[in-house]
Amino acid sequence: MEIAVLGAGAMGSMFGGRLAEAGHSVTLIDINQPHLDAIEADGLRLETDGKSRAVRNIVATRPEATTNAPELLLVFTKSMHTRTALSGIRHLLGEATSVLTLQNGLGNVEVIQDFVAPSNVLIGVTTWPADLVAPGAVSSHGEGKIRMMSADGKGASKAVAVADALNSAGLNCHVDQNVWAAIWEKVAFNAALNSLCAVSGCTVDQLGLLEDSKQLALSVAAEVISVANASGVEAELEICSSNILDAIEKHRGHKPSMLQDVLARRKTEIESINGVVVVAAGRVNVPVPNTETLAKLVRLIEARNASAFSK
Ligand code: NAD
């Protein structure tokens, strides 16, 4: 398959690298010049479960330098960059281009549908992890999976073709009509752990130091799942709560991306996680005080970082 990856950071490079290894024609599109230069010079350095190799049959380029419309565009920017990134590759979006988002949070589908027909949009969620370890180098560990479907609930054949391509790279993809439940469960998980770690500076396991902070995480998850349920999505609190407790017990030293972003003075995905939940909660009249407070605190940290940065 002709595949382009828009936003070839940690996840985009890992997915792109594995798809290229499986024999697909892959173009990584990004604006991070040192990363692009390193891939051009030495290939993409990909490490999975301690096995490191260079993937050389892969093109890494800037948005304006790409010309061929791909069969599949995989969107892996952070959510707050989705619209700008798609604007930069508008010329690549052919009528036959399927666009798949596996980004975290909510709202990406709506943005993508401003650029391509709803029938071409695929939506999903993934548990694969990835880290950008240096320009041109990404790592991943363990087993993940992908659940996805056509965003309009109709284009099953497109979803199956894309799932086949992802599975040819061992990415463990299932077409799943119930994907919105999984997406909301992940939003609940991230709304709880990402924002709490971003505000407190704690790693995920450090949230277990106090019973209060564990309970706070669980209460945020309960708020988010209530909003999902009131919006007609059958997300399950039990699944989400057990994932949260499991992460607090096992993810030793892990800094969620929102904490990494505030430490690096970058903007975070707070609006597409806690922020969007607060808006949805207003529509269905569900109180979400903890989710909202955490959103306000993360915004304050972003504002402080922006002002300190400008001095
Ligand atoms: P990342 O920051 O490593 O990568 C994002 C990339 O997008 C960067 O390389 C950046 O340069 C690029 N970008 C920004 N603006 C662009 C533009 N205008 N045009 C082209 N490229 C642009 O982020 P990531 O960790 O790979 O995460 C991507 C998405 O996947 C996020 O929504 C994240 O929440 C989600 N996610 C991440 C993980 C993980 O383990 N890293 C796991 C699951 C889901």
Coordinates of C-alpha atoms and ligand atoms in Angstrom, one line a residue:
M1 CA 0.0 0.0 0.0
E2 CA 1.1 3.6 -0.7
I3 CA 1.2 5.0 2.9
A4 CA 2.0 8.5 4.1
V5 CA 2.4 9.3 7.8
L6 CA 1.5 12.9 8.8
G7 CA 3.4 13.7 12.0
A8 CA 6.3 11.3 12.1
G9 CA 7.4 11.7 15.8
A10 CA 7.4 8.7 18.2
M11 CA 4.3 6.9 17.0
G12 CA 4.3 8.0 13.4
S13 CA 7.9 6.9 12.9
M14 CA 7.3 3.6 14.7
F15 CA 4.2 2.8 12.7
G16 CA 5.9 4.0 9.4
G17 CA 9.0 2.0 10.1
R18 CA 7.1 -1.2 10.8
L19 CA 4.9 -0.7 7.7
A20 CA 8.0 -0.1 5.5
E21 CA 9.6 -3.2 6.9
A22 CA 6.5 -5.2 5.9
G23 CA 7.1 -4.0 2.3
H24 CA 4.7 -1.0 2.0
S25 CA 5.8 2.2 0.3
V26 CA 6.0 4.6 3.2
T27 CA 6.6 8.4 3.3
L28 CA 7.1 10.1 6.6
I29 CA 5.9 13.7 6.6
D30 CA 7.1 16.0 9.4
I31 CA 8.5 19.5 10.1
N32 CA 11.2 18.4 12.5
Q33 CA 14.2 19.0 10.3
P34 CA 16.9 17.3 12.4
H35 CA 14.7 14.1 12.6
L36 CA 14.1 14.2 8.8
D37 CA 17.9 14.8 8.1
A38 CA 18.9 11.9 10.4
I39 CA 16.5 9.5 8.6
E40 CA 17.7 10.7 5.2
A41 CA 21.4 10.2 6.2
D42 CA 21.2 6.9 8.0
G43 CA 17.7 5.5 7.7
L44 CA 15.1 5.3 10.5
R45 CA 16.7 3.7 13.6
L46 CA 13.9 1.5 15.0
E47 CA 14.2 -0.4 18.2
T48 CA 11.5 -2.8 19.3
D49 CA 11.9 -4.9 22.4
G50 CA 15.7 -4.3 22.4
K51 CA 16.1 -5.3 18.7
S52 CA 17.6 -2.3 16.9
R53 CA 17.9 -1.9 13.1
A54 CA 17.9 0.8 10.4
V55 CA 14.9 1.0 8.1
R56 CA 16.2 2.4 4.8
N57 CA 13.3 1.8 2.4
I58 CA 11.5 4.8 3.8
V59 CA 11.2 8.4 2.6
A60 CA 11.2 11.3 5.2
T61 CA 10.2 14.7 3.9
R62 CA 8.6 18.0 4.6
P63 CA 4.9 18.6 3.8
E64 CA 5.5 20.9 0.9
A65 CA 8.0 18.5 -0.7
T66 CA 5.5 15.6 -1.1
T67 CA 3.5 15.3 -4.3
N68 CA 1.9 11.8 -4.5
A69 CA -1.6 11.2 -3.1
P70 CA -1.3 8.1 -0.8
E71 CA -3.9 5.3 -0.5
L72 CA -3.6 5.7 3.3
L73 CA -2.7 8.8 5.3
L74 CA -2.0 7.9 8.9
V75 CA -2.4 11.0 11.1
F76 CA 0.0 11.0 14.1
T77 CA 0.5 14.6 15.1
K78 CA -0.5 15.7 18.6
S79 CA -4.2 16.7 18.5
M80 CA -3.6 20.4 18.7
H81 CA -1.6 20.3 15.5
T82 CA -4.0 18.2 13.4
R83 CA -5.6 21.1 11.5
T84 CA -2.4 22.9 10.7
A85 CA -0.7 19.7 9.6
L86 CA -3.6 18.7 7.3
S87 CA -3.6 22.2 5.8
G88 CA 0.0 21.7 4.9
I89 CA -0.7 18.5 2.9
R90 CA -4.1 19.3 1.5
H91 CA -2.7 18.8 -2.0
L92 CA -2.1 15.1 -1.2
L93 CA -5.7 14.2 -0.2
G94 CA -7.0 12.4 -3.3
E95 CA -10.5 11.1 -3.6
A96 CA -9.2 7.6 -2.9
T97 CA -7.1 8.5 0.1
S98 CA -8.3 6.9 3.4
V99 CA -7.3 8.9 6.5
L100 CA -6.8 7.0 9.7
T101 CA -6.4 8.7 13.1
L102 CA -5.2 6.7 16.1
Q103 CA -4.3 9.9 18.0
N104 CA -5.4 10.3 21.7
G105 CA -8.3 12.4 22.7
L106 CA -11.5 13.5 20.9
G107 CA -12.1 16.0 18.1
N108 CA -9.6 14.8 15.5
V109 CA -12.3 13.1 13.3
E110 CA -14.2 16.4 13.1
V111 CA -11.1 18.2 12.0
I112 CA -10.2 15.5 9.4
Q113 CA -13.7 15.6 8.0
D114 CA -13.1 19.3 7.1
F115 CA -10.5 18.0 4.7
V116 CA -11.8 14.7 3.3
A117 CA -15.2 13.1 2.7
P118 CA -16.5 11.4 5.9
S119 CA -16.6 8.1 4.1
N120 CA -12.8 8.2 3.8
V121 CA -12.1 8.7 7.5
L122 CA -11.1 5.9 9.8
I123 CA -11.0 6.2 13.6
G124 CA -9.4 4.1 16.2
V125 CA -7.3 3.7 19.3
T126 CA -4.1 2.0 20.0
T127 CA -2.2 0.6 23.0
W128 CA 1.2 0.5 21.2
P129 CA 3.7 2.8 22.9
A130 CA 6.6 4.6 21.3
D131 CA 9.3 7.1 22.3
L132 CA 11.4 9.4 20.2
V133 CA 14.9 8.7 21.6
A134 CA 17.0 10.9 19.3
P135 CA 16.6 12.5 15.9
G136 CA 16.0 9.6 13.5
A137 CA 15.6 7.1 16.3
V138 CA 12.4 5.6 17.9
S139 CA 11.8 2.8 20.3
S140 CA 8.9 0.7 21.4
H141 CA 8.4 -2.2 23.7
G142 CA 5.8 -4.9 24.5
E143 CA 2.7 -5.9 22.6
G144 CA 0.0 -3.4 21.6
K145 CA -3.1 -3.5 19.5
I146 CA -5.3 -1.3 17.4
R147 CA -9.1 -1.2 17.3
M148 CA -10.6 0.9 14.5
M149 CA -13.5 1.4 12.2
S150 CA -14.9 3.7 9.6
A151 CA -15.8 7.0 11.2
D152 CA -19.2 7.0 9.5
G153 CA -19.9 3.4 10.6
K154 CA -20.3 2.4 6.9
G155 CA -17.0 1.9 4.9
A156 CA -16.2 -1.6 6.1
S157 CA -14.2 -2.6 3.1
K158 CA -11.8 0.4 3.5
A159 CA -11.4 -0.4 7.1
V160 CA -10.6 -4.1 6.3
A161 CA -8.0 -3.1 3.7
V162 CA -6.3 -0.8 6.1
A163 CA -6.4 -3.3 8.9
D164 CA -4.8 -5.9 6.6
A165 CA -2.0 -3.5 5.8
L166 CA -1.4 -2.8 9.6
N167 CA -1.6 -6.6 10.4
S168 CA 1.0 -7.3 7.7
A169 CA 3.3 -5.3 9.8
G170 CA 2.4 -7.2 13.0
L171 CA 0.5 -4.3 14.4
N172 CA -2.4 -6.4 15.7
C173 CA -5.4 -4.4 14.3
H174 CA -9.0 -5.3 14.7
V175 CA -12.0 -3.7 12.9
D176 CA -14.4 -3.1 15.8
Q177 CA -17.8 -1.4 15.5
N178 CA -17.6 -0.6 19.2
V179 CA -14.5 1.5 18.9
W180 CA -16.0 4.6 20.5
A181 CA -16.3 2.8 23.8
A182 CA -12.5 2.0 23.7
I183 CA -11.8 5.6 22.6
W184 CA -13.7 7.1 25.6
E185 CA -12.2 4.6 28.0
K186 CA -8.7 5.8 26.8
V187 CA -9.8 9.4 27.1
A188 CA -10.9 8.7 30.7
F189 CA -7.6 7.0 31.5
N190 CA -5.6 10.0 30.0
A191 CA -7.9 12.6 31.5
A192 CA -7.1 11.1 34.9
L193 CA -3.4 10.2 34.7
N194 CA -2.0 12.6 32.2
S195 CA -3.4 15.8 33.7
L196 CA -2.8 14.7 37.3
C197 CA 0.9 13.9 36.5
A198 CA 1.2 17.2 34.5
V199 CA -0.1 19.2 37.4
S200 CA 1.7 17.4 40.2
G201 CA 5.0 16.6 38.4
C202 CA 4.5 13.0 39.6
T203 CA 5.3 9.9 37.5
V204 CA 2.4 7.5 37.1
D205 CA 3.5 5.2 40.0
Q206 CA 4.0 8.2 42.3
L207 CA 0.2 8.8 42.2
G208 CA 0.0 5.7 44.4
L209 CA 1.9 7.5 47.2
L210 CA -1.4 8.8 48.6
E211 CA -4.8 7.1 48.7
D212 CA -6.2 10.6 48.0
S213 CA -4.5 10.9 44.6
K214 CA -5.5 7.4 43.5
Q215 CA -9.1 8.3 44.4
L216 CA -8.8 11.6 42.5
A217 CA -7.7 9.7 39.4
L218 CA -10.6 7.3 39.8
S219 CA -13.1 10.1 40.3
V220 CA -11.9 11.8 37.1
A221 CA -12.3 8.5 35.2
A222 CA -15.8 8.1 36.7
E223 CA -16.8 11.6 35.5
V224 CA -15.6 11.0 32.0
I225 CA -17.3 7.6 31.7
S226 CA -20.5 9.2 33.0
V227 CA -20.3 11.8 30.1
A228 CA -19.7 9.0 27.6
N229 CA -22.6 7.0 28.9
A230 CA -24.9 10.0 28.9
S231 CA -23.8 10.7 25.3
G232 CA -24.8 7.2 24.3
V233 CA -21.4 5.5 24.3
E234 CA -21.2 2.2 26.3
A235 CA -17.8 2.8 27.8
E236 CA -17.1 0.8 30.9
L237 CA -15.9 2.4 34.2
E238 CA -14.7 -1.0 35.5
I239 CA -12.3 -1.5 32.6
C240 CA -11.0 2.0 32.9
S241 CA -10.6 2.0 36.7
S242 CA -8.7 -1.3 36.6
N243 CA -6.4 0.0 33.9
I244 CA -5.7 3.1 36.0
L245 CA -4.9 1.1 39.2
D246 CA -2.7 -1.3 37.1
A247 CA -0.8 1.7 35.6
I248 CA -0.2 3.3 39.0
E249 CA 1.1 -0.1 40.3
K250 CA 3.3 -1.0 37.3
H251 CA 4.3 2.1 35.3
R252 CA 7.3 2.9 37.4
G253 CA 9.1 6.1 36.5
H254 CA 6.8 6.7 33.5
K255 CA 6.2 10.4 32.7
P256 CA 3.0 10.6 30.6
S257 CA 3.3 12.8 27.4
M258 CA 1.4 15.7 29.1
L259 CA 4.0 15.8 31.9
Q260 CA 6.8 15.6 29.3
D261 CA 5.2 18.5 27.4
V262 CA 4.8 20.8 30.4
L263 CA 8.4 20.1 31.4
A264 CA 9.6 20.9 27.9
R265 CA 7.4 24.1 27.9
R266 CA 5.3 22.7 24.9
K267 CA 1.6 23.0 24.5
T268 CA -0.3 19.9 25.7
E269 CA -3.2 17.8 24.4
I270 CA -5.4 19.1 27.4
E271 CA -8.1 20.5 25.1
S272 CA -8.7 17.3 23.2
I273 CA -8.7 15.3 26.5
N274 CA -10.1 17.0 29.6
G275 CA -11.2 20.2 27.7
V276 CA -13.4 18.3 25.2
V277 CA -14.9 16.2 28.0
V278 CA -16.0 19.4 29.9
V279 CA -17.7 20.7 26.7
A280 CA -19.4 17.3 26.1
A281 CA -20.5 17.2 29.8
G282 CA -22.2 20.6 29.4
R283 CA -24.3 19.1 26.5
V284 CA -25.6 16.2 28.6
N285 CA -25.7 18.0 32.0
V286 CA -23.2 15.8 33.8
P287 CA -21.1 17.5 36.5
V288 CA -17.3 17.0 35.9
P289 CA -15.7 19.2 38.6
N290 CA -12.4 17.3 39.0
T291 CA -11.9 16.9 35.2
E292 CA -12.6 20.7 34.8
T293 CA -10.3 21.7 37.6
L294 CA -7.5 19.7 36.2
A295 CA -8.1 21.3 32.8
K296 CA -7.9 24.7 34.3
L297 CA -4.7 23.9 36.2
V298 CA -3.0 22.5 33.1
R299 CA -4.0 25.6 31.1
L300 CA -2.5 27.8 33.9
I301 CA 0.8 25.8 33.7
E302 CA 0.8 26.3 29.9
A303 CA 0.2 30.0 30.3
R304 CA 3.0 30.3 32.9
N305 CA 5.4 28.4 30.6
A306 CA 4.5 30.5 27.6
S307 CA 5.1 33.8 29.6
A308 CA 8.3 32.6 31.2
F309 CA 9.5 31.4 27.8
S310 CA 8.9 34.8 26.2
K311 CA 11.1 36.7 28.7
Ligands
NAD1 P1 5.2 13.3 18.9 O1 5.2 14.7 19.4 O2 6.4 12.4 19.1 O3 5.0 13.4 17.3 C1 4.2 14.3 16.7 C2 4.9 14.8 15.4 O4 4.1 15.7 14.7 C3 6.2 15.6 15.7 O5 7.3 14.9 15.1 C4 6.0 16.9 15.1 O6 7.1 17.5 14.5 C5 4.9 16.6 14.1 N1 4.2 17.8 13.6 C6 3.7 18.8 14.3 N2 3.1 19.7 13.5 C7 3.3 19.3 12.3 C8 2.9 19.8 11.0 N3 2.3 21.0 10.8 N4 3.1 19.0 9.9 C9 3.8 17.8 10.0 N5 4.1 17.3 11.2 C10 3.9 18.0 12.3 O7 3.9 12.6 19.4 P2 3.6 11.1 19.6 O8 4.0 10.6 21.0 O9 4.0 10.3 18.4 O10 2.0 11.1 19.7 C11 1.2 11.3 18.5 C12 -0.3 11.0 18.8 O11 -0.4 9.7 19.3 C13 -0.8 11.9 20.0 O12 -2.2 12.1 19.9 C14 -0.6 11.0 21.2 O13 -1.4 11.3 22.3 C15 -0.9 9.6 20.6 N6 -0.4 8.4 21.2 C16 1.0 8.4 21.7 C17 1.5 7.2 22.2 C18 2.9 7.2 22.6 O14 3.3 6.2 23.2 N7 3.8 8.1 22.2 C19 0.7 6.1 22.4 C20 -0.7 6.2 21.9 C21 -1.2 7.3 21.4

